[in-house]
Structure formats: C-alpha cells, structure tokens
mmCIF file of C-alpha atoms and ligand atoms in Angstrom:
data_model
loop_
_atom_site.group_PDB
_atom_site.id
_atom_site.type_symbol
_atom_site.label_atom_id
_atom_site.label_comp_id
_atom_site.label_asym_id
_atom_site.label_seq_id
_atom_site.Cartn_x
_atom_site.Cartn_y
_atom_site.Cartn_z
ATOM 1 C CA MET A 297 -12.832 -25.010 15.090
ATOM 2 C CA GLU A 298 -10.004 -22.810 14.287
ATOM 3 C CA THR A 299 -10.714 -19.541 14.733
ATOM 4 C CA MET A 300 -8.983 -15.700 14.606
ATOM 5 C CA GLU A 301 -9.432 -13.773 17.703
ATOM 6 C CA VAL A 302 -11.563 -10.879 16.413
ATOM 7 C CA GLU A 303 -14.837 -9.005 17.313
ATOM 8 C CA ILE A 304 -16.904 -11.647 16.012
ATOM 9 C CA GLU A 305 -15.278 -15.374 15.515
ATOM 10 C CA ILE A 306 -14.576 -16.008 11.958
ATOM 11 C CA PRO A 307 -13.976 -19.763 11.458
ATOM 12 C CA ARG A 308 -10.931 -20.532 9.278
ATOM 13 C CA SER A 309 -13.074 -22.573 7.013
ATOM 14 C CA HIS A 310 -15.095 -19.306 5.927
ATOM 15 C CA PRO A 311 -14.698 -18.935 2.235
ATOM 16 C CA ARG A 312 -13.813 -15.053 2.954
ATOM 17 C CA TYR A 313 -11.905 -15.623 6.082
ATOM 18 C CA GLU A 314 -8.740 -13.489 4.970
ATOM 19 C CA SER A 315 -11.187 -10.700 3.708
ATOM 20 C CA LEU A 316 -12.882 -10.778 6.845
ATOM 21 C CA VAL A 317 -9.702 -10.858 9.186
ATOM 22 C CA ILE A 318 -8.239 -7.594 7.307
ATOM 23 C CA ARG A 319 -11.807 -5.880 7.938
ATOM 24 C CA GLU A 320 -11.683 -6.922 11.493
ATOM 25 C CA ARG A 321 -8.060 -5.544 11.979
ATOM 26 C CA LEU A 322 -9.127 -2.212 10.486
ATOM 27 C CA VAL A 323 -12.115 -2.006 12.630
ATOM 28 C CA ARG A 324 -9.992 -2.552 15.516
ATOM 29 C CA GLY A 325 -7.731 0.304 14.416
ATOM 30 C CA PHE A 326 -10.918 2.492 14.078
ATOM 31 C CA LYS A 327 -11.835 1.752 17.551
ATOM 32 C CA GLU A 328 -8.552 2.361 18.986
ATOM 33 C CA GLY A 329 -8.703 5.809 17.283
ATOM 34 C CA TYR A 330 -5.979 5.697 14.690
ATOM 35 C CA VAL A 331 -8.064 4.496 11.777
ATOM 36 C CA VAL A 332 -10.215 7.265 10.505
ATOM 37 C CA ALA A 333 -13.914 6.450 9.374
ATOM 38 C CA GLN A 334 -12.929 7.494 5.845
ATOM 39 C CA GLY A 335 -10.490 4.757 5.831
ATOM 40 C CA LEU A 336 -13.091 2.115 6.057
ATOM 41 C CA ILE A 337 -14.514 3.712 3.052
ATOM 42 C CA ALA A 338 -11.325 3.638 1.274
ATOM 43 C CA HIS A 339 -10.960 0.109 2.264
ATOM 44 C CA GLY A 340 -14.132 -1.062 0.538
ATOM 45 C CA ARG A 341 -13.089 0.591 -2.604
ATOM 46 C CA GLY A 342 -9.944 -1.186 -2.537
ATOM 47 C CA GLU A 343 -11.765 -4.548 -1.793
ATOM 48 C CA CYS A 344 -13.893 -4.061 -4.915
ATOM 49 C CA PHE A 345 -10.727 -3.675 -7.065
ATOM 50 C CA ASP A 346 -9.311 -6.652 -5.234
ATOM 51 C CA TYR A 347 -12.366 -8.842 -6.201
ATOM 52 C CA ILE A 348 -11.945 -7.537 -9.748
ATOM 53 C CA ILE A 349 -8.093 -8.254 -10.245
ATOM 54 C CA GLY A 350 -8.847 -11.909 -8.559
ATOM 55 C CA GLU A 351 -7.300 -11.252 -5.076
ATOM 56 C CA ARG A 352 -4.038 -12.258 -5.943
ATOM 57 C CA THR A 353 -0.619 -10.766 -6.897
ATOM 58 C CA ILE A 354 -1.025 -10.288 -10.794
ATOM 59 C CA GLU A 355 2.094 -10.435 -13.057
ATOM 60 C CA PRO A 356 2.132 -6.713 -14.048
ATOM 61 C CA ALA A 357 2.472 -6.217 -9.949
ATOM 62 C CA LEU A 358 5.289 -8.461 -9.963
ATOM 63 C CA LYS A 359 6.748 -6.389 -12.433
ATOM 64 C CA ALA A 360 6.234 -3.301 -10.386
ATOM 65 C CA ILE A 361 7.390 -4.993 -7.071
ATOM 66 C CA GLU A 362 10.589 -5.997 -8.472
ATOM 67 C CA ALA A 363 11.325 -2.231 -9.897
ATOM 68 C CA ALA A 364 10.473 -0.937 -6.609
ATOM 69 C CA ALA A 365 12.822 -3.341 -4.800
ATOM 70 C CA ALA A 366 15.589 -1.969 -7.246
ATOM 71 C CA ALA A 367 14.511 1.638 -6.378
ATOM 72 C CA LEU A 368 14.792 1.039 -2.586
ATOM 73 C CA LEU A 369 18.141 -0.468 -2.877
ATOM 74 C CA LEU A 370 19.322 2.333 -5.114
ATOM 75 C CA ALA A 371 17.809 4.901 -3.110
ATOM 76 C CA LYS A 372 20.314 7.261 -0.936
ATOM 77 C CA TYR A 373 17.491 8.250 1.142
ATOM 78 C CA PRO A 374 14.248 6.009 1.040
ATOM 79 C CA VAL A 375 11.295 6.605 3.383
ATOM 80 C CA ILE A 376 8.233 4.776 4.018
ATOM 81 C CA SER A 377 5.015 6.779 4.537
ATOM 82 C CA VAL A 378 2.565 5.286 6.960
ATOM 83 C CA ASN A 379 -1.299 6.141 7.438
ATOM 84 C CA GLY A 380 -3.724 4.977 9.623
ATOM 85 C CA ASN A 381 -4.956 2.245 7.318
ATOM 86 C CA VAL A 382 -1.241 1.040 6.607
ATOM 87 C CA ALA A 383 -0.445 1.122 10.479
ATOM 88 C CA ALA A 384 -3.761 -1.296 11.104
ATOM 89 C CA LEU A 385 -3.001 -3.710 7.998
ATOM 90 C CA VAL A 386 0.956 -4.088 7.540
ATOM 91 C CA ALA A 387 2.848 -2.278 10.344
ATOM 92 C CA GLU A 388 5.069 -5.126 11.010
ATOM 93 C CA GLU A 389 5.998 -5.465 7.426
ATOM 94 C CA VAL A 390 6.732 -1.913 7.259
ATOM 95 C CA VAL A 391 9.217 -2.154 9.901
ATOM 96 C CA ARG A 392 10.794 -5.174 8.598
ATOM 97 C CA LEU A 393 11.054 -3.741 4.898
ATOM 98 C CA ALA A 394 12.432 -0.516 6.511
ATOM 99 C CA LYS A 395 15.020 -2.094 8.169
ATOM 100 C CA LYS A 396 15.959 -4.500 4.933
ATOM 101 C CA VAL A 397 16.662 -1.321 3.053
ATOM 102 C CA ASN A 398 17.686 1.382 5.700
ATOM 103 C CA ALA A 399 14.687 3.165 5.115
ATOM 104 C CA LYS A 400 13.067 5.922 7.696
ATOM 105 C CA ILE A 401 9.692 5.470 8.341
ATOM 106 C CA GLU A 402 7.469 8.395 8.654
ATOM 107 C CA VAL A 403 3.609 9.057 9.665
ATOM 108 C CA ASN A 404 1.919 11.450 7.263
ATOM 109 C CA LEU A 405 -1.710 11.495 7.357
ATOM 110 C CA PHE A 406 -4.474 12.958 5.346
ATOM 111 C CA TYR A 407 -7.046 13.658 8.461
ATOM 112 C CA ARG A 408 -4.274 14.715 10.632
ATOM 113 C CA THR A 409 -4.585 14.774 14.376
ATOM 114 C CA GLU A 410 -1.714 15.002 16.948
ATOM 115 C CA GLU A 411 -3.602 11.857 18.616
ATOM 116 C CA ARG A 412 -3.703 9.916 15.719
ATOM 117 C CA VAL A 413 -0.034 10.525 14.660
ATOM 118 C CA ARG A 414 1.079 9.445 18.260
ATOM 119 C CA ARG A 415 -1.270 6.373 18.390
ATOM 120 C CA ILE A 416 0.169 5.165 14.995
ATOM 121 C CA ALA A 417 3.792 5.823 16.181
ATOM 122 C CA GLU A 418 3.082 3.455 18.872
ATOM 123 C CA VAL A 419 1.837 0.842 16.736
ATOM 124 C CA LEU A 420 5.019 1.138 14.750
ATOM 125 C CA ARG A 421 7.305 0.916 17.876
ATOM 126 C CA GLY A 422 5.250 -1.833 19.067
ATOM 127 C CA CYS A 423 6.554 -3.587 15.896
ATOM 128 C CA GLY A 424 9.969 -2.913 16.474
ATOM 129 C CA ALA A 425 10.508 0.511 14.850
ATOM 130 C CA ASP A 426 13.432 2.209 16.370
ATOM 131 C CA GLU A 427 12.524 5.746 14.761
ATOM 132 C CA VAL A 428 9.471 7.058 13.884
ATOM 133 C CA LEU A 429 9.413 10.329 12.225
ATOM 134 C CA GLY A 430 6.293 12.891 11.538
ATOM 135 C CA VAL A 431 5.218 13.060 15.106
ATOM 136 C CA ASP A 432 6.800 16.129 16.495
ATOM 137 C CA ASP A 433 8.937 17.048 13.715
ATOM 138 C CA ALA A 434 6.545 17.570 10.579
ATOM 139 C CA VAL A 435 7.586 21.127 10.363
ATOM 140 C CA ALA A 436 8.866 21.405 6.921
ATOM 141 C CA THR A 437 6.052 21.596 3.898
ATOM 142 C CA ILE A 438 5.497 20.146 0.666
ATOM 143 C CA PRO A 439 5.077 23.040 -1.924
ATOM 144 C CA GLU A 440 1.601 23.645 -3.678
ATOM 145 C CA LEU A 441 -0.119 21.002 -1.224
ATOM 146 C CA PHE A 442 -2.866 22.272 0.875
ATOM 147 C CA SER A 443 -4.027 19.257 2.626
ATOM 148 C CA GLU A 444 -2.740 18.208 5.970
ATOM 149 C CA ARG A 445 -0.561 15.846 4.075
ATOM 150 C CA ARG A 446 1.609 18.787 3.286
ATOM 151 C CA ARG A 447 3.225 18.708 6.640
ATOM 152 C CA VAL A 448 6.664 16.329 6.767
ATOM 153 C CA SER A 449 9.822 15.786 8.687
ATOM 154 C CA PRO A 450 12.732 17.557 7.167
ATOM 155 C CA ARG A 451 14.638 14.348 7.948
ATOM 156 C CA GLY A 452 12.008 12.292 6.294
ATOM 157 C CA ILE A 453 9.830 12.590 3.203
ATOM 158 C CA TYR A 454 11.175 16.268 2.715
ATOM 159 C CA ALA A 455 14.687 14.813 2.196
ATOM 160 C CA ALA A 456 13.834 11.463 0.675
ATOM 161 C CA ASP A 457 14.798 10.439 -2.914
ATOM 162 C CA VAL A 458 12.594 7.334 -2.885
ATOM 163 C CA VAL A 459 9.051 7.581 -0.978
ATOM 164 C CA LEU A 460 6.903 4.282 -0.498
ATOM 165 C CA VAL A 461 3.209 5.384 -0.224
ATOM 166 C CA ALA A 462 -0.011 3.090 0.189
ATOM 167 C CA LEU A 463 -3.659 4.270 0.084
ATOM 168 C CA GLU A 464 -2.621 7.940 -1.024
ATOM 169 C CA ASP A 465 -4.186 10.694 -2.315
ATOM 170 C CA GLY A 466 -3.256 12.078 -5.852
ATOM 171 C CA ASP A 467 -2.443 15.342 -4.759
ATOM 172 C CA ARG A 468 0.716 14.519 -2.520
ATOM 173 C CA THR A 469 1.847 12.165 -5.269
ATOM 174 C CA GLU A 470 1.904 14.605 -7.936
ATOM 175 C CA ALA A 471 3.462 17.370 -5.563
ATOM 176 C CA LEU A 472 6.246 14.811 -4.556
ATOM 177 C CA ARG A 473 7.075 13.972 -8.246
ATOM 178 C CA LYS A 474 7.463 17.608 -8.625
ATOM 179 C CA MET A 475 9.818 17.878 -6.022
ATOM 180 C CA GLY A 476 11.853 15.393 -8.284
ATOM 181 C CA LYS A 477 11.161 12.089 -5.771
ATOM 182 C CA THR A 478 10.678 8.514 -7.078
ATOM 183 C CA VAL A 479 7.407 7.905 -5.723
ATOM 184 C CA ILE A 480 6.453 4.063 -5.302
ATOM 185 C CA ALA A 481 2.513 3.482 -4.818
ATOM 186 C CA ILE A 482 0.598 0.619 -3.572
ATOM 187 C CA ASP A 483 -3.089 0.905 -4.758
ATOM 188 C CA LEU A 484 -5.592 -1.301 -5.748
ATOM 189 C CA ASN A 485 -7.268 1.231 -8.293
ATOM 190 C CA PRO A 486 -5.222 1.377 -11.537
ATOM 191 C CA LEU A 487 -6.901 4.319 -12.528
ATOM 192 C CA SER A 488 -6.502 6.559 -9.422
ATOM 193 C CA ARG A 489 -4.763 9.845 -9.521
ATOM 194 C CA THR A 490 -2.164 8.291 -7.460
ATOM 195 C CA SER A 491 -1.618 5.468 -9.521
ATOM 196 C CA LEU A 492 -1.324 7.691 -12.618
ATOM 197 C CA ALA A 493 1.136 9.901 -11.177
ATOM 198 C CA ALA A 494 3.475 7.564 -9.209
ATOM 199 C CA SER A 495 6.777 6.671 -10.802
ATOM 200 C CA ILE A 496 6.091 2.815 -9.972
ATOM 201 C CA THR A 497 2.540 1.733 -9.227
ATOM 202 C CA ILE A 498 1.950 -1.648 -7.701
ATOM 203 C CA VAL A 499 -1.600 -2.667 -8.202
ATOM 204 C CA ASP A 500 -2.119 -5.014 -5.330
ATOM 205 C CA ASN A 501 -3.457 -5.233 -1.818
ATOM 206 C CA VAL A 502 -0.918 -3.755 0.614
ATOM 207 C CA VAL A 503 -1.081 -6.902 2.726
ATOM 208 C CA ARG A 504 0.223 -8.813 -0.134
ATOM 209 C CA ALA A 505 2.290 -6.293 -1.763
ATOM 210 C CA LEU A 506 4.591 -5.358 1.255
ATOM 211 C CA PRO A 507 5.990 -8.912 1.840
ATOM 212 C CA LYS A 508 6.793 -9.335 -1.713
ATOM 213 C CA ILE A 509 8.840 -6.138 -1.958
ATOM 214 C CA SER A 510 10.617 -7.800 0.917
ATOM 215 C CA GLU A 511 11.055 -10.806 -0.866
ATOM 216 C CA ALA A 512 12.270 -9.068 -3.985
ATOM 217 C CA VAL A 513 14.754 -7.073 -2.165
ATOM 218 C CA ASP A 514 16.291 -10.063 -0.698
ATOM 219 C CA LYS A 515 16.382 -11.514 -4.136
ATOM 220 C CA LEU A 516 18.104 -8.407 -5.694
ATOM 221 C CA ARG A 517 20.314 -7.532 -2.875
ATOM 222 C CA GLY A 518 24.220 -7.944 -3.727
ATOM 223 C CA LYS A 519 23.370 -7.623 -7.524
ATOM 224 C CA PRO A 520 25.686 -4.851 -9.232
ATOM 225 C CA ARG A 521 24.210 -1.550 -9.194
ATOM 226 C CA ALA A 522 24.470 -1.527 -12.803
ATOM 227 C CA GLU A 523 22.019 -4.356 -12.925
ATOM 228 C CA LEU A 524 19.433 -2.760 -10.776
ATOM 229 C CA GLU A 525 19.539 0.293 -12.862
ATOM 230 C CA VAL A 526 18.826 -1.747 -15.862
ATOM 231 C CA ILE A 527 15.813 -2.978 -14.316
ATOM 232 C CA LEU A 528 14.593 0.832 -13.464
ATOM 233 C CA ARG A 529 15.507 1.932 -17.108
ATOM 234 C CA ASN A 530 13.472 -0.795 -18.672
ATOM 235 C CA TYR A 531 10.373 -0.225 -16.288
ATOM 236 C CA ASN A 532 7.585 1.717 -17.833
ATOM 237 C CA ASN A 533 4.773 2.207 -15.372
ATOM 238 C CA ALA A 534 2.286 3.194 -18.134
ATOM 239 C CA LYS A 535 2.667 -0.094 -19.909
ATOM 240 C CA VAL A 536 2.357 -1.750 -16.584
ATOM 241 C CA LEU A 537 -0.978 0.046 -15.646
ATOM 242 C CA ALA A 538 -2.125 -0.982 -19.249
ATOM 243 C CA GLU A 539 -1.427 -4.510 -18.595
ATOM 244 C CA VAL A 540 -3.374 -4.620 -15.355
ATOM 245 C CA LEU A 541 -6.385 -2.970 -17.423
ATOM 246 C CA LEU A 542 -5.753 -5.743 -19.932
ATOM 247 C CA HIS A 543 -5.788 -8.157 -16.910
ATOM 248 C CA ILE A 544 -8.953 -7.153 -16.000
ATOM 249 C CA ASP A 545 -10.726 -7.152 -19.510
ATOM 250 C CA ARG A 546 -9.498 -10.663 -19.726
ATOM 251 C CA ARG A 547 -10.574 -11.829 -16.472
ATOM 252 C CA PHE A 548 -14.180 -10.541 -17.140
ATOM 253 C CA ARG A 549 -14.377 -12.091 -20.463
ATOM 254 C CA GLU A 550 -13.256 -15.386 -18.923
ATOM 255 C CA LEU A 551 -16.142 -14.761 -15.890
ATOM 256 C CA ALA A 552 -18.597 -13.840 -18.564
ATOM 257 C CA GLU A 553 -18.173 -17.042 -20.445
ATOM 258 C CA GLY A 554 -18.262 -19.086 -17.164
ATOM 259 C CA VAL A 555 -21.080 -17.133 -15.455
ATOM 260 C CA ASN A 556 -23.768 -20.057 -16.026
ATOM 261 C CA LYS A 557 -21.268 -22.560 -14.271
ATOM 262 C CA LEU A 558 -20.859 -20.067 -11.487
ATOM 263 C CA VAL A 559 -24.556 -19.581 -11.191
ATOM 264 C CA TRP A 560 -25.078 -23.125 -11.136
ATOM 265 C CA SER A 561 -22.688 -23.703 -8.342
ATOM 266 C CA ALA A 562 -24.219 -21.068 -6.258
ATOM 267 C CA GLY A 563 -27.684 -22.906 -6.267
ATOM 268 C CA GLY A 564 -28.925 -22.144 -9.679
ATOM 269 C CA PRO A 565 -30.720 -19.198 -11.159
HETATM 270 O O1 PTJ B 760 -4.983 7.673 7.494
HETATM 271 P P1 PTJ B 760 -5.129 9.095 6.871
HETATM 272 O O2 PTJ B 760 -5.893 10.211 7.672
HETATM 273 O O3 PTJ B 760 -3.922 9.250 6.073
HETATM 274 O O4 PTJ B 760 -6.565 8.589 5.629
HETATM 275 C C1 PTJ B 760 -6.195 7.488 4.942
HETATM 276 C C2 PTJ B 760 -7.316 7.602 3.717
HETATM 277 C C3 PTJ B 760 -7.064 5.899 3.293
HETATM 278 C C4 PTJ B 760 -8.668 7.672 4.204
HETATM 279 C C5 PTJ B 760 -7.109 8.478 2.672
HETATM 280 O O5 PTJ B 760 -5.673 8.323 2.457
HETATM 281 C C6 PTJ B 760 -7.949 8.462 1.625
HETATM 282 O O6 PTJ B 760 -8.795 8.856 1.443
HETATM 283 O O7 PTJ B 760 -7.577 7.760 0.543
HETATM 284 P P2 PTJ B 760 -8.339 7.510 -0.919
HETATM 285 O O8 PTJ B 760 -8.057 8.733 -1.722
HETATM 286 O O9 PTJ B 760 -9.580 6.771 -0.760
HETATM 287 O O10 PTJ B 760 -7.519 6.587 -1.536
HETATM 288 C C7 PTJ B 760 -7.315 5.239 -1.033
HETATM 289 C C8 PTJ B 760 -6.753 4.185 -2.399
HETATM 290 O O11 PTJ B 760 -6.309 3.072 -1.819
HETATM 291 C C9 PTJ B 760 -8.090 4.022 -3.322
HETATM 292 O O12 PTJ B 760 -7.581 3.746 -4.560
HETATM 293 C C10 PTJ B 760 -8.419 2.671 -2.981
HETATM 294 O O13 PTJ B 760 -8.720 1.768 -4.045
HETATM 295 C C11 PTJ B 760 -7.028 1.968 -2.333
HETATM 296 N N1 PTJ B 760 -6.947 0.865 -1.495
HETATM 297 C C12 PTJ B 760 -7.647 0.733 -0.564
HETATM 298 N N2 PTJ B 760 -7.528 -0.260 0.199
HETATM 299 C C13 PTJ B 760 -6.519 -0.848 -0.305
HETATM 300 C C14 PTJ B 760 -5.976 -0.067 -1.415
HETATM 301 N N3 PTJ B 760 -4.927 -0.278 -1.980
HETATM 302 C C15 PTJ B 760 -4.112 -1.232 -1.681
HETATM 303 N N4 PTJ B 760 -4.320 -2.185 -0.602
HETATM 304 C C16 PTJ B 760 -5.339 -2.126 0.222
HETATM 305 N N5 PTJ B 760 -5.797 -2.970 1.179
#
C-alpha cells in the first residue's frame, strides 16, 4: 500500500488523501514552531471554501492567474510575501516562482516573533532561496497599519510595485493598495476583505494556484509588453469575484438537484 510518511499513515487510496496530506504539512509546521495555531484555524476556513468551489481551479481563478502572471512579468520590483501557512504548504513553489519572475521573497507575519521569522527563512533557504528579506531588516513601516504586519523590509515589500500575498489580512491589503501597489491575493474566500481589496484575487487553494501562476508565466514570457498590458487593462477583479459567486451558486443548485443520488451512494437516508 502506497502511503505518505506523516504523523499517521494515510493510504493513497483514501478519498480525502490530498486534503489530509495538506493538513499534515501544516501540523508539522505547527510542531516545528513556524505555523501558528491560528493558522490551523484559518486553514479550516479555507478548506470549507475549497469544498464549496469543488476543490479545483475554476475558470474565474484561471483569469486571475493569467492577470497575475502578466502583472509579475511587467513588474519593476515584484515581491512575494510569505507567512507560516505559505511556508508549510508551498515554500518550494514560492522559490521557483520568485526565480522565474526575478521577485524578492520576504517573510511577513501577522503573529510575528523573531523565532518564527528565522525558522520560515530557514525553510525557504532549504528550498533554494538565495535571499530572504524581512528577517533582520524589517525596519520600514507600512503607514496606517498597526499589526505586526506593518514591519517590512525597505528593500522588499516597502519598495515593491507588485506584491503577491496569500492567506493575508484585509488591513494590510488595503494599506498596500493605498501605497499605490498592485496586490495579487490568493484567498479561497471570495468575500474576505483581502479578496475585495486586492487588485487581482485568485480564489483558489494556494497549493494549486502557485504552480499555475508559474505555468502562466512560462506561457506569457516573451510576449510583447503591450500584449501583457492589454491582459491587465481588460482584467476586472470585481467581475471575476462575481463569477466566483455565480460558480458557487450554480454548484449548489446542481448539488441540490443531485442530492438524492449522493445520499443513496453514501448508504441511503
Ligand atoms: O503566519 P502568520 O503569523 O502571518 O499568520 C497567518 C494567518 C493565516 C493565521 C493569518 O494571516 C490569518 O489570521 O489569516 P486570516 O485572516 O484567517 O485569513 C486567511 C484567509 O486565507 C481566509 O480567507 C481563508 O479562507 C484563506 N485560506 C485558508 N487556507 C487557504 C486559504 N486560501 C488559499 N489557500 C489555502 N490553503
């Protein structure tokens, strides 16, 4: 029997295998001290939305992913912001994408402790990051922001024109927008303040979204700047969020129509 080596053995044949493996990665990060307990709760909220959208990258997310890739390729100074959950789930993909678009990587935490910052930087370096900002140099301040997230690197998020964030809080997204930055957010909740405030919101699981942004970058690389600018000009975040909500509406209707069959396939009422 093929299994993933984790705290408990999860057989590959388990119908919720992928989801359980993701949980285990977060639990491991928690035990190693760089994922906070609140991060486990945040993940639960995300799982719920993922279940609702159907645990796949939906069409509106693909539109946002294409726009995100165009924005990263057009950026003068792109930065990818990393927190505990992101480090536990997609550290390798962050490093891969950063190399592709020549972005800086910065650790930025809501529940900031120097120990967590150091550990997350180690995880990123272990995945091949040459430089991790936000460790000893988080000396600049995002104006009008009072959480620990206000502390940023002057060579990183502070100077960036495009910032990619995932599992972010709304306050910082709003503050970064006020500073004139393009914010690309990855958030499974289409109604979170981050999703509403971002320039480009990818409503998808970060584990699916990041590799897909890398793929989109590969596809768009080499296109004339004017073509990338057209992609961005034609992108409308409010419309994309509305499409996500309509997707959820359609999915619920289809599920409601087929619920009898689902109940019987689960053993009957
Ligand atoms: O590591 P720290 O100290 O920076 O803290 C990180 C957390 C996640 C605890 C902090 O940023 C937080 O409290 O976030 P929120 O406000 O709970 O927001 C997290 C958002 O991410 C929610 O809208 C979730 O639905 C969403 N989310 C959770 N898991 C995923 C996700 N979105 C994409 N992929 C996921 N795997």
